[in-house]
mmCIF file of C-alpha atoms and ligand atoms in Angstrom:
data_model
loop_
_atom_site.group_PDB
_atom_site.id
_atom_site.type_symbol
_atom_site.label_atom_id
_atom_site.label_comp_id
_atom_site.label_asym_id
_atom_site.label_seq_id
_atom_site.Cartn_x
_atom_site.Cartn_y
_atom_site.Cartn_z
ATOM 1 C CA MET G 15 1.600 -1.735 20.965
ATOM 2 C CA LYS G 16 -1.092 0.086 19.039
ATOM 3 C CA LEU G 17 0.707 2.861 17.167
ATOM 4 C CA SER G 18 4.233 3.785 16.067
ATOM 5 C CA LEU G 19 4.873 7.285 14.804
ATOM 6 C CA VAL G 20 7.811 7.300 12.406
ATOM 7 C CA VAL G 21 9.395 10.750 12.379
ATOM 8 C CA PRO G 22 12.285 11.468 9.973
ATOM 9 C CA CYS G 23 14.395 14.350 11.278
ATOM 10 C CA TYR G 24 17.051 16.261 9.412
ATOM 11 C CA ASN G 25 18.305 19.405 11.122
ATOM 12 C CA GLU G 26 15.179 19.758 13.246
ATOM 13 C CA GLU G 27 16.761 20.732 16.579
ATOM 14 C CA GLN G 28 14.166 23.458 17.121
ATOM 15 C CA ASN G 29 11.255 21.229 16.226
ATOM 16 C CA VAL G 30 11.678 17.840 17.855
ATOM 17 C CA ALA G 31 10.732 18.925 21.386
ATOM 18 C CA LEU G 32 7.754 20.895 20.058
ATOM 19 C CA PHE G 33 6.693 17.909 17.987
ATOM 20 C CA TYR G 34 7.096 15.622 20.975
ATOM 21 C CA ARG G 35 4.885 17.856 23.116
ATOM 22 C CA ALA G 36 2.185 18.237 20.464
ATOM 23 C CA ALA G 37 2.135 14.498 19.761
ATOM 24 C CA THR G 38 2.107 13.341 23.369
ATOM 25 C CA ASN G 39 -0.678 15.811 24.186
ATOM 26 C CA VAL G 40 -2.876 14.300 21.517
ATOM 27 C CA PHE G 41 -2.062 10.620 22.026
ATOM 28 C CA ASP G 42 -2.042 10.665 25.837
ATOM 29 C CA ALA G 43 -5.578 12.024 25.644
ATOM 30 C CA GLU G 44 -6.527 9.172 23.303
ATOM 31 C CA GLY G 45 -5.228 6.768 25.928
ATOM 32 C CA TYR G 46 -3.678 4.132 23.727
ATOM 33 C CA ASP G 47 -0.259 2.535 23.803
ATOM 34 C CA TYR G 48 2.103 4.220 21.338
ATOM 35 C CA GLU G 49 5.738 4.918 20.601
ATOM 36 C CA LEU G 50 7.685 7.645 18.833
ATOM 37 C CA VAL G 51 10.318 6.375 16.427
ATOM 38 C CA PHE G 52 12.637 9.263 15.597
ATOM 39 C CA VAL G 53 15.119 8.783 12.771
ATOM 40 C CA ASN G 54 17.963 11.264 12.861
ATOM 41 C CA ASP G 55 18.982 11.470 9.224
ATOM 42 C CA GLY G 56 22.582 12.619 9.755
ATOM 43 C CA SER G 57 21.612 16.054 11.063
ATOM 44 C CA ALA G 58 24.422 18.594 11.209
ATOM 45 C CA ASP G 59 22.796 20.476 14.110
ATOM 46 C CA ASN G 60 21.926 19.286 17.624
ATOM 47 C CA THR G 61 18.874 17.207 16.642
ATOM 48 C CA LEU G 62 20.410 14.040 18.111
ATOM 49 C CA GLY G 63 21.226 15.839 21.391
ATOM 50 C CA GLU G 64 17.628 17.085 21.641
ATOM 51 C CA LEU G 65 16.282 13.602 20.917
ATOM 52 C CA LYS G 66 18.538 12.036 23.560
ATOM 53 C CA LYS G 67 17.330 14.641 26.053
ATOM 54 C CA LEU G 68 13.716 13.683 25.319
ATOM 55 C CA HIS G 69 14.645 10.010 25.595
ATOM 56 C CA ALA G 70 16.258 10.547 28.998
ATOM 57 C CA GLU G 71 13.555 12.777 30.460
ATOM 58 C CA SER G 72 10.412 11.252 29.096
ATOM 59 C CA GLU G 73 8.239 8.448 30.376
ATOM 60 C CA HIS G 74 7.048 7.732 26.873
ATOM 61 C CA ASN G 75 8.293 5.060 24.521
ATOM 62 C CA ILE G 76 10.896 6.794 22.414
ATOM 63 C CA ARG G 77 13.100 4.963 19.966
ATOM 64 C CA ILE G 78 15.930 6.741 18.167
ATOM 65 C CA ILE G 79 17.714 5.541 15.061
ATOM 66 C CA SER G 80 20.601 7.815 14.191
ATOM 67 C CA PHE G 81 22.186 7.579 10.753
ATOM 68 C CA SER G 82 25.930 7.862 10.143
ATOM 69 C CA ARG G 83 25.246 10.575 7.548
ATOM 70 C CA ASN G 84 22.354 12.104 5.638
ATOM 71 C CA PHE G 85 20.741 9.314 3.610
ATOM 72 C CA GLY G 86 17.548 11.203 2.701
ATOM 73 C CA LYS G 87 13.938 11.081 3.888
ATOM 74 C CA GLU G 88 13.166 7.883 1.975
ATOM 75 C CA ALA G 89 15.908 5.958 3.793
ATOM 76 C CA ALA G 90 14.785 7.506 7.101
ATOM 77 C CA MET G 91 11.189 6.358 6.563
ATOM 78 C CA TYR G 92 12.362 2.849 5.668
ATOM 79 C CA ALA G 93 14.506 2.608 8.809
ATOM 80 C CA GLY G 94 11.654 3.941 10.945
ATOM 81 C CA ILE G 95 9.162 1.403 9.586
ATOM 82 C CA GLU G 96 11.727 -1.362 10.055
ATOM 83 C CA HIS G 97 12.158 -0.530 13.747
ATOM 84 C CA ALA G 98 8.502 0.283 14.488
ATOM 85 C CA LYS G 99 6.726 -2.165 16.803
ATOM 86 C CA GLY G 100 3.160 -0.853 16.568
ATOM 87 C CA GLU G 101 0.175 -2.581 14.977
ATOM 88 C CA LEU G 102 -0.349 0.708 13.160
ATOM 89 C CA VAL G 103 2.482 2.750 11.679
ATOM 90 C CA CYS G 104 2.213 6.455 10.899
ATOM 91 C CA LEU G 105 4.641 8.453 8.730
ATOM 92 C CA ILE G 106 4.758 12.067 9.876
ATOM 93 C CA ASP G 107 7.192 14.993 9.510
ATOM 94 C CA ALA G 108 8.960 16.544 12.480
ATOM 95 C CA ASP G 109 8.116 20.151 11.593
ATOM 96 C CA LEU G 110 4.440 20.069 12.689
ATOM 97 C CA GLN G 111 3.240 20.907 9.175
ATOM 98 C CA GLN G 112 1.191 17.768 9.652
ATOM 99 C CA ARG G 113 -0.843 17.856 12.854
ATOM 100 C CA PRO G 114 -0.951 14.883 15.249
ATOM 101 C CA GLU G 115 -4.716 15.506 15.581
ATOM 102 C CA VAL G 116 -5.078 14.273 11.992
ATOM 103 C CA VAL G 117 -3.233 11.083 12.982
ATOM 104 C CA ALA G 118 -5.737 10.499 15.783
ATOM 105 C CA TYR G 119 -8.492 10.761 13.167
ATOM 106 C CA MET G 120 -6.654 8.300 10.878
ATOM 107 C CA VAL G 121 -6.392 5.825 13.760
ATOM 108 C CA LYS G 122 -10.079 6.277 14.484
ATOM 109 C CA ARG G 123 -10.975 5.499 10.867
ATOM 110 C CA LEU G 124 -8.812 2.348 10.914
ATOM 111 C CA ASP G 125 -10.507 1.259 14.159
ATOM 112 C CA GLU G 126 -13.974 1.912 12.764
ATOM 113 C CA VAL G 127 -13.511 0.256 9.387
ATOM 114 C CA PRO G 128 -11.711 -3.111 9.594
ATOM 115 C CA GLU G 129 -11.567 -3.407 5.777
ATOM 116 C CA LEU G 130 -9.406 -0.291 5.580
ATOM 117 C CA ASP G 131 -5.636 -0.846 5.573
ATOM 118 C CA CYS G 132 -4.336 2.663 5.136
ATOM 119 C CA VAL G 133 -5.555 6.208 5.645
ATOM 120 C CA ALA G 134 -3.570 8.757 3.646
ATOM 121 C CA ALA G 135 -3.808 12.516 3.752
ATOM 122 C CA TYR G 136 -3.752 14.712 0.698
ATOM 123 C CA GLN G 137 -3.251 18.460 0.664
ATOM 124 C CA HIS G 138 -6.573 20.179 0.662
ATOM 125 C CA GLU G 139 -5.191 23.418 -0.662
ATOM 126 C CA ARG G 140 -1.642 23.844 -1.854
ATOM 127 C CA ARG G 141 0.027 26.638 0.086
ATOM 128 C CA GLU G 142 2.855 27.251 -2.314
ATOM 129 C CA SER G 143 3.682 29.355 -5.345
ATOM 130 C CA GLY G 144 1.651 28.985 -8.533
ATOM 131 C CA THR G 145 4.721 27.831 -10.457
ATOM 132 C CA LEU G 146 5.560 25.067 -7.990
ATOM 133 C CA SER G 147 1.923 23.994 -7.885
ATOM 134 C CA PHE G 148 1.878 23.875 -11.708
ATOM 135 C CA PHE G 149 5.017 21.712 -11.829
ATOM 136 C CA LYS G 150 3.666 19.337 -9.183
ATOM 137 C CA LYS G 151 0.369 18.979 -11.051
ATOM 138 C CA SER G 152 2.210 18.355 -14.332
ATOM 139 C CA PHE G 153 4.363 15.757 -12.586
ATOM 140 C CA TYR G 154 1.279 13.823 -11.417
ATOM 141 C CA ASN G 155 -0.271 13.971 -14.898
ATOM 142 C CA LEU G 156 2.947 12.772 -16.513
ATOM 143 C CA ILE G 157 3.690 9.952 -14.087
ATOM 144 C CA ASN G 158 0.086 8.724 -14.228
ATOM 145 C CA SER G 159 0.227 8.598 -18.016
ATOM 146 C CA VAL G 160 3.464 6.579 -18.164
ATOM 147 C CA SER G 161 3.124 4.339 -15.115
ATOM 148 C CA ASP G 162 0.801 1.449 -14.266
ATOM 149 C CA THR G 163 0.980 2.512 -10.612
ATOM 150 C CA LYS G 164 -1.573 5.182 -9.744
ATOM 151 C CA PHE G 165 -0.481 8.408 -8.045
ATOM 152 C CA VAL G 166 -3.082 10.540 -6.269
ATOM 153 C CA GLN G 167 -2.694 14.310 -6.799
ATOM 154 C CA GLY G 168 -1.393 16.026 -3.674
ATOM 155 C CA ALA G 169 -1.132 12.827 -1.611
ATOM 156 C CA SER G 170 1.872 13.004 0.665
ATOM 157 C CA ASP G 171 3.768 10.427 2.688
ATOM 158 C CA PHE G 172 1.626 11.496 5.640
ATOM 159 C CA ARG G 173 -0.393 8.361 6.325
ATOM 160 C CA THR G 174 -1.202 5.651 8.838
ATOM 161 C CA PHE G 175 -1.312 1.991 7.883
ATOM 162 C CA ARG G 176 -1.593 -1.466 9.337
ATOM 163 C CA ARG G 177 1.306 -3.837 10.003
ATOM 164 C CA SER G 178 0.479 -5.846 6.871
ATOM 165 C CA VAL G 179 1.109 -2.736 4.751
ATOM 166 C CA ALA G 180 4.310 -1.958 6.685
ATOM 167 C CA GLU G 181 5.635 -5.481 6.043
ATOM 168 C CA SER G 182 4.804 -5.151 2.340
ATOM 169 C CA VAL G 183 6.625 -1.816 2.116
ATOM 170 C CA LEU G 184 9.680 -3.404 3.763
ATOM 171 C CA SER G 185 9.535 -6.294 1.289
ATOM 172 C CA MET G 186 10.275 -3.790 -1.485
ATOM 173 C CA GLY G 187 14.024 -3.584 -0.974
ATOM 174 C CA GLU G 188 14.832 -1.276 -3.892
ATOM 175 C CA TYR G 189 17.639 1.190 -3.216
ATOM 176 C CA HIS G 190 16.172 4.173 -5.074
ATOM 177 C CA ARG G 191 12.949 4.494 -3.136
ATOM 178 C CA PHE G 192 9.894 6.538 -4.032
ATOM 179 C CA SER G 193 7.418 5.996 -1.228
ATOM 180 C CA LYS G 194 4.388 7.500 -2.938
ATOM 181 C CA GLY G 195 4.785 4.861 -5.628
ATOM 182 C CA ILE G 196 5.720 2.021 -3.282
ATOM 183 C CA LEU G 197 2.665 2.647 -1.084
ATOM 184 C CA SER G 198 0.431 2.625 -4.130
ATOM 185 C CA TRP G 199 2.155 -0.403 -5.708
ATOM 186 C CA VAL G 200 1.624 -2.638 -2.653
ATOM 187 C CA GLY G 201 -2.137 -2.224 -3.020
ATOM 188 C CA PHE G 202 -4.488 -2.579 -0.004
ATOM 189 C CA ASN G 203 -7.550 -0.454 0.715
ATOM 190 C CA THR G 204 -6.596 3.160 1.143
ATOM 191 C CA GLU G 205 -8.848 6.018 2.171
ATOM 192 C CA TYR G 206 -7.750 9.526 1.231
ATOM 193 C CA ILE G 207 -8.641 12.337 3.585
ATOM 194 C CA PRO G 208 -8.015 16.036 2.993
ATOM 195 C CA TYR G 209 -5.823 17.969 5.406
ATOM 196 C CA ASP G 210 -4.550 21.514 5.710
ATOM 197 C CA VAL G 211 -0.789 21.872 5.694
ATOM 198 C CA GLN G 212 0.400 24.094 8.529
ATOM 199 C CA ASP G 213 3.345 26.469 8.358
ATOM 200 C CA ARG G 214 6.644 25.063 9.489
ATOM 201 C CA VAL G 215 7.119 25.760 13.221
ATOM 202 C CA ALA G 216 10.834 26.519 12.853
ATOM 203 C CA GLY G 217 13.670 25.972 10.396
ATOM 204 C CA GLU G 218 13.135 25.710 6.678
ATOM 205 C CA SER G 219 12.140 23.141 4.090
ATOM 206 C CA LYS G 220 14.957 20.869 2.918
ATOM 207 C CA TRP G 221 13.463 20.679 -0.558
ATOM 208 C CA SER G 222 14.852 23.096 -3.115
ATOM 209 C CA PHE G 223 13.297 23.188 -6.579
ATOM 210 C CA LYS G 224 16.360 21.334 -7.920
ATOM 211 C CA LYS G 225 16.001 18.576 -5.297
ATOM 212 C CA LEU G 226 12.266 18.246 -6.022
ATOM 213 C CA PHE G 227 12.938 18.024 -9.759
ATOM 214 C CA LYS G 228 15.509 15.270 -9.241
ATOM 215 C CA TYR G 229 13.081 13.436 -6.939
ATOM 216 C CA ALA G 230 10.341 13.681 -9.594
ATOM 217 C CA ILE G 231 12.680 12.203 -12.247
ATOM 218 C CA ASP G 232 13.647 9.422 -9.786
ATOM 219 C CA GLY G 233 9.941 8.712 -9.268
ATOM 220 C CA ILE G 234 9.239 8.409 -12.983
ATOM 221 C CA ILE G 235 12.270 6.169 -13.555
ATOM 222 C CA ALA G 236 11.386 3.977 -10.550
ATOM 223 C CA PHE G 237 7.803 3.389 -11.652
ATOM 224 C CA SER G 238 7.966 3.472 -15.417
ATOM 225 C CA THR G 239 10.196 2.088 -18.133
ATOM 226 C CA ALA G 240 8.391 4.182 -20.770
ATOM 227 C CA PRO G 241 11.432 6.451 -21.377
ATOM 228 C CA LEU G 242 13.365 3.380 -22.554
ATOM 229 C CA ALA G 243 10.733 2.815 -25.248
ATOM 230 C CA ILE G 244 11.088 6.312 -26.749
ATOM 231 C CA PRO G 245 13.771 5.274 -29.337
ATOM 232 C CA LEU G 246 11.576 2.363 -30.422
ATOM 233 C CA VAL G 247 8.614 4.631 -31.147
ATOM 234 C CA LEU G 248 10.806 7.221 -32.876
ATOM 235 C CA GLY G 249 12.563 4.510 -34.900
ATOM 236 C CA ILE G 250 9.302 3.031 -36.158
ATOM 237 C CA ALA G 251 7.999 6.508 -36.995
ATOM 238 C CA LEU G 252 11.180 7.472 -38.871
ATOM 239 C CA CYS G 253 11.270 4.215 -40.902
ATOM 240 C CA ALA G 254 7.610 4.630 -41.810
ATOM 241 C CA PHE G 255 8.182 8.267 -42.749
ATOM 242 C CA SER G 256 11.173 7.374 -44.968
ATOM 243 C CA VAL G 257 9.041 4.883 -46.928
ATOM 244 C CA ILE G 258 6.236 7.450 -47.303
ATOM 245 C CA TYR G 259 8.836 9.974 -48.457
ATOM 246 C CA LEU G 260 10.217 7.525 -51.068
ATOM 247 C CA LEU G 261 6.778 6.654 -52.444
ATOM 248 C CA ALA G 262 5.692 10.301 -52.538
ATOM 249 C CA THR G 263 8.918 11.333 -54.320
ATOM 250 C CA LEU G 264 8.641 8.534 -56.870
ATOM 251 C CA PHE G 265 5.010 9.432 -57.513
ATOM 252 C CA TRP G 266 5.855 13.102 -57.909
ATOM 253 C CA CYS G 267 8.691 12.308 -60.341
ATOM 254 C CA ALA G 268 6.318 10.145 -62.397
ATOM 255 C CA VAL G 269 3.580 12.767 -62.705
ATOM 256 C CA SER G 270 5.704 15.917 -62.898
ATOM 257 C CA TYR G 271 7.374 16.699 -66.173
ATOM 258 C CA TYR G 272 10.073 18.872 -64.538
ATOM 259 C CA THR G 273 11.251 16.631 -61.640
ATOM 260 C CA THR G 274 13.564 13.667 -62.085
ATOM 261 C CA PHE G 275 14.542 11.172 -59.442
ATOM 262 C CA THR G 276 18.097 12.185 -58.511
ATOM 263 C CA ILE G 277 20.671 10.501 -56.322
ATOM 264 C CA GLY G 278 20.133 13.365 -53.811
ATOM 265 C CA LEU G 279 16.492 12.407 -53.299
ATOM 266 C CA LEU G 280 17.544 8.769 -52.866
ATOM 267 C CA LEU G 281 20.166 9.761 -50.280
ATOM 268 C CA VAL G 282 17.586 11.614 -48.176
ATOM 269 C CA PHE G 283 15.519 8.439 -48.098
ATOM 270 C CA LEU G 284 18.527 6.276 -47.166
ATOM 271 C CA VAL G 285 19.658 8.617 -44.379
ATOM 272 C CA MET G 286 16.175 8.588 -42.853
ATOM 273 C CA LEU G 287 15.825 4.837 -43.189
ATOM 274 C CA ILE G 288 19.230 4.041 -41.669
ATOM 275 C CA GLY G 289 18.637 6.550 -38.849
ATOM 276 C CA GLY G 290 15.259 4.957 -38.187
ATOM 277 C CA LEU G 291 16.693 1.437 -38.167
ATOM 278 C CA GLN G 292 19.392 2.458 -35.697
ATOM 279 C CA LEU G 293 16.818 3.993 -33.352
ATOM 280 C CA LEU G 294 14.732 0.861 -33.699
ATOM 281 C CA GLY G 295 17.729 -1.250 -32.679
ATOM 282 C CA ILE G 296 18.378 0.927 -29.613
ATOM 283 C CA GLY G 297 14.669 0.714 -28.761
ATOM 284 C CA ILE G 298 14.711 -3.090 -28.863
ATOM 285 C CA VAL G 299 17.762 -3.161 -26.588
ATOM 286 C CA GLY G 300 15.856 -0.703 -24.336
ATOM 287 C CA LYS G 301 12.960 -3.151 -24.048
ATOM 288 C CA TYR G 302 15.321 -5.858 -22.771
ATOM 289 C CA ILE G 303 17.044 -3.428 -20.396
ATOM 290 C CA ALA G 304 13.593 -2.523 -19.009
ATOM 291 C CA LYS G 305 12.956 -6.179 -18.204
ATOM 292 C CA ILE G 306 16.381 -6.561 -16.554
ATOM 293 C CA TYR G 307 15.777 -3.333 -14.589
ATOM 294 C CA GLU G 308 12.414 -4.527 -13.318
ATOM 295 C CA GLN G 309 13.853 -7.884 -12.335
ATOM 296 C CA SER G 310 16.859 -6.313 -10.604
ATOM 297 C CA LYS G 311 14.547 -4.507 -8.173
ATOM 298 C CA ASN G 312 13.524 -7.883 -6.810
ATOM 299 C CA ARG G 313 10.029 -6.719 -5.964
ATOM 300 C CA PRO G 314 7.685 -9.377 -4.601
ATOM 301 C CA ILE G 315 5.795 -11.151 -7.378
ATOM 302 C CA TYR G 316 2.546 -10.732 -5.438
ATOM 303 C CA ILE G 317 1.313 -9.465 -2.097
ATOM 304 C CA ALA G 318 -1.475 -11.491 -0.515
ATOM 305 C CA LYS G 319 -3.705 -9.647 1.890
ATOM 306 C CA GLU G 320 -5.290 -12.797 3.229
ATOM 307 C CA ILE G 321 -4.898 -16.539 2.667
ATOM 308 C CA ILE G 322 -7.776 -18.797 3.623
ATOM 309 C CA GLU G 323 -6.693 -22.411 4.088
ATOM 310 C CA PRO G 324 -9.057 -25.373 3.453
ATOM 311 C CA LYS G 325 -11.198 -26.202 6.491
ATOM 312 C CA ASN G 326 -9.721 -29.671 7.054
ATOM 313 C CA GLU G 327 -6.201 -28.249 7.368
ATOM 314 C CA GLU G 328 -7.067 -25.894 10.225
HETATM 315 N N1 LIG K 1 13.957 15.042 6.101
HETATM 316 C C1 LIG K 1 14.840 13.989 6.302
HETATM 317 N N2 LIG K 1 15.936 13.888 5.490
HETATM 318 C C2 LIG K 1 16.189 14.775 4.475
HETATM 319 C C3 LIG K 1 15.236 15.815 4.250
HETATM 320 C C4 LIG K 1 14.139 15.917 5.073
HETATM 321 O O1 LIG K 1 14.659 13.184 7.209
HETATM 322 O O2 LIG K 1 17.205 14.626 3.791
HETATM 323 C C5 LIG K 1 12.765 15.153 6.983
HETATM 324 C C6 LIG K 1 12.595 16.529 7.617
HETATM 325 O O3 LIG K 1 13.325 16.646 8.822
HETATM 326 C C7 LIG K 1 11.084 16.576 7.856
HETATM 327 C C8 LIG K 1 10.532 15.773 6.666
HETATM 328 O O4 LIG K 1 11.615 14.980 6.201
HETATM 329 O O5 LIG K 1 10.719 15.959 9.063
HETATM 330 C C9 LIG K 1 9.994 16.671 5.574
HETATM 331 O O6 LIG K 1 10.988 17.588 5.182
HETATM 332 P P1 LIG K 1 10.657 19.107 4.838
HETATM 333 O O7 LIG K 1 9.806 19.697 5.901
HETATM 334 O O8 LIG K 1 11.957 19.771 4.558
HETATM 335 O O9 LIG K 1 9.834 18.930 3.498
HETATM 336 P P2 LIG K 1 8.518 19.730 3.039
HETATM 337 O O10 LIG K 1 7.567 19.700 4.186
HETATM 338 O O11 LIG K 1 8.963 21.096 2.700
HETATM 339 O O12 LIG K 1 8.031 18.938 1.863
HETATM 340 MG MG1 LIG K 2 7.883 20.232 6.049
#
């Protein structure tokens, strides 16, 4: 099978049939073998009923994975990739904000350029409020400054990749998933193409500002242990400052006729020094916790794209 479309669906009863029609129109015309992998993420509406109807009526390859409750889009994408059979896997939303025509173009690029492993779409123009846009931009700047993994501004989960990439994504078994980071972490050659986000066909976005904020924090924590190093930096700074304070006070007492070195001035120094040493201690513990945290995710130590064996072993 050439292509699997992985479609996470949460309360999309009005959209799944429309999505199905739009997708089949495009891919039937392309003429290749494909399947639609719908993941019903514990919808409270009749999404599952609509999907079963499509499954019963349609000649197309439709696979449905229905969750026991709402596990979130990340879990839905993971399940979809796990069950996808295609040589190429595409992550796409059910609300037609991302057009299947763009997927056909992604597939074309992957066919044309064998060295490419992934074609990802990024939002050409953000169609959202200035405030939200500002927060999203700030998030990308922040995460890029604290993480070794690179995050492309505006890049979404909307992308098509080869089986090798899909297998690598599945090999990252971490529970708190942040796909934008995972897809960047696994490496491979990725081409970014601009796309215009469409309006939602029906229903409304499941992402409130609060949910987005929590997701952003999850992303930073999943791909950076920099926050754990904050006490270490503050501790070093405070210890250094306390010593500067002591030297400056002693100097001032020596040169000034009116100031004497009192117990009060000494206490200020001691409070700063002890505070600094405590922060330093917490920071050192933080460094070890960071290592344990990284290890506990059990990420692969490396991902090989290709292994070429010696000629005489072939
Ligand atoms: N979605 C999901 N589980 C959730 C939230 C969303 O599977 O808990 C799906 C949703 O049905 C849609 C996609 O993820 O297909 C993107 O969601 P949405 O359109 O709400 O996000 P936005 O486009 O506003 O970023
Ligand atoms: Mg949407």
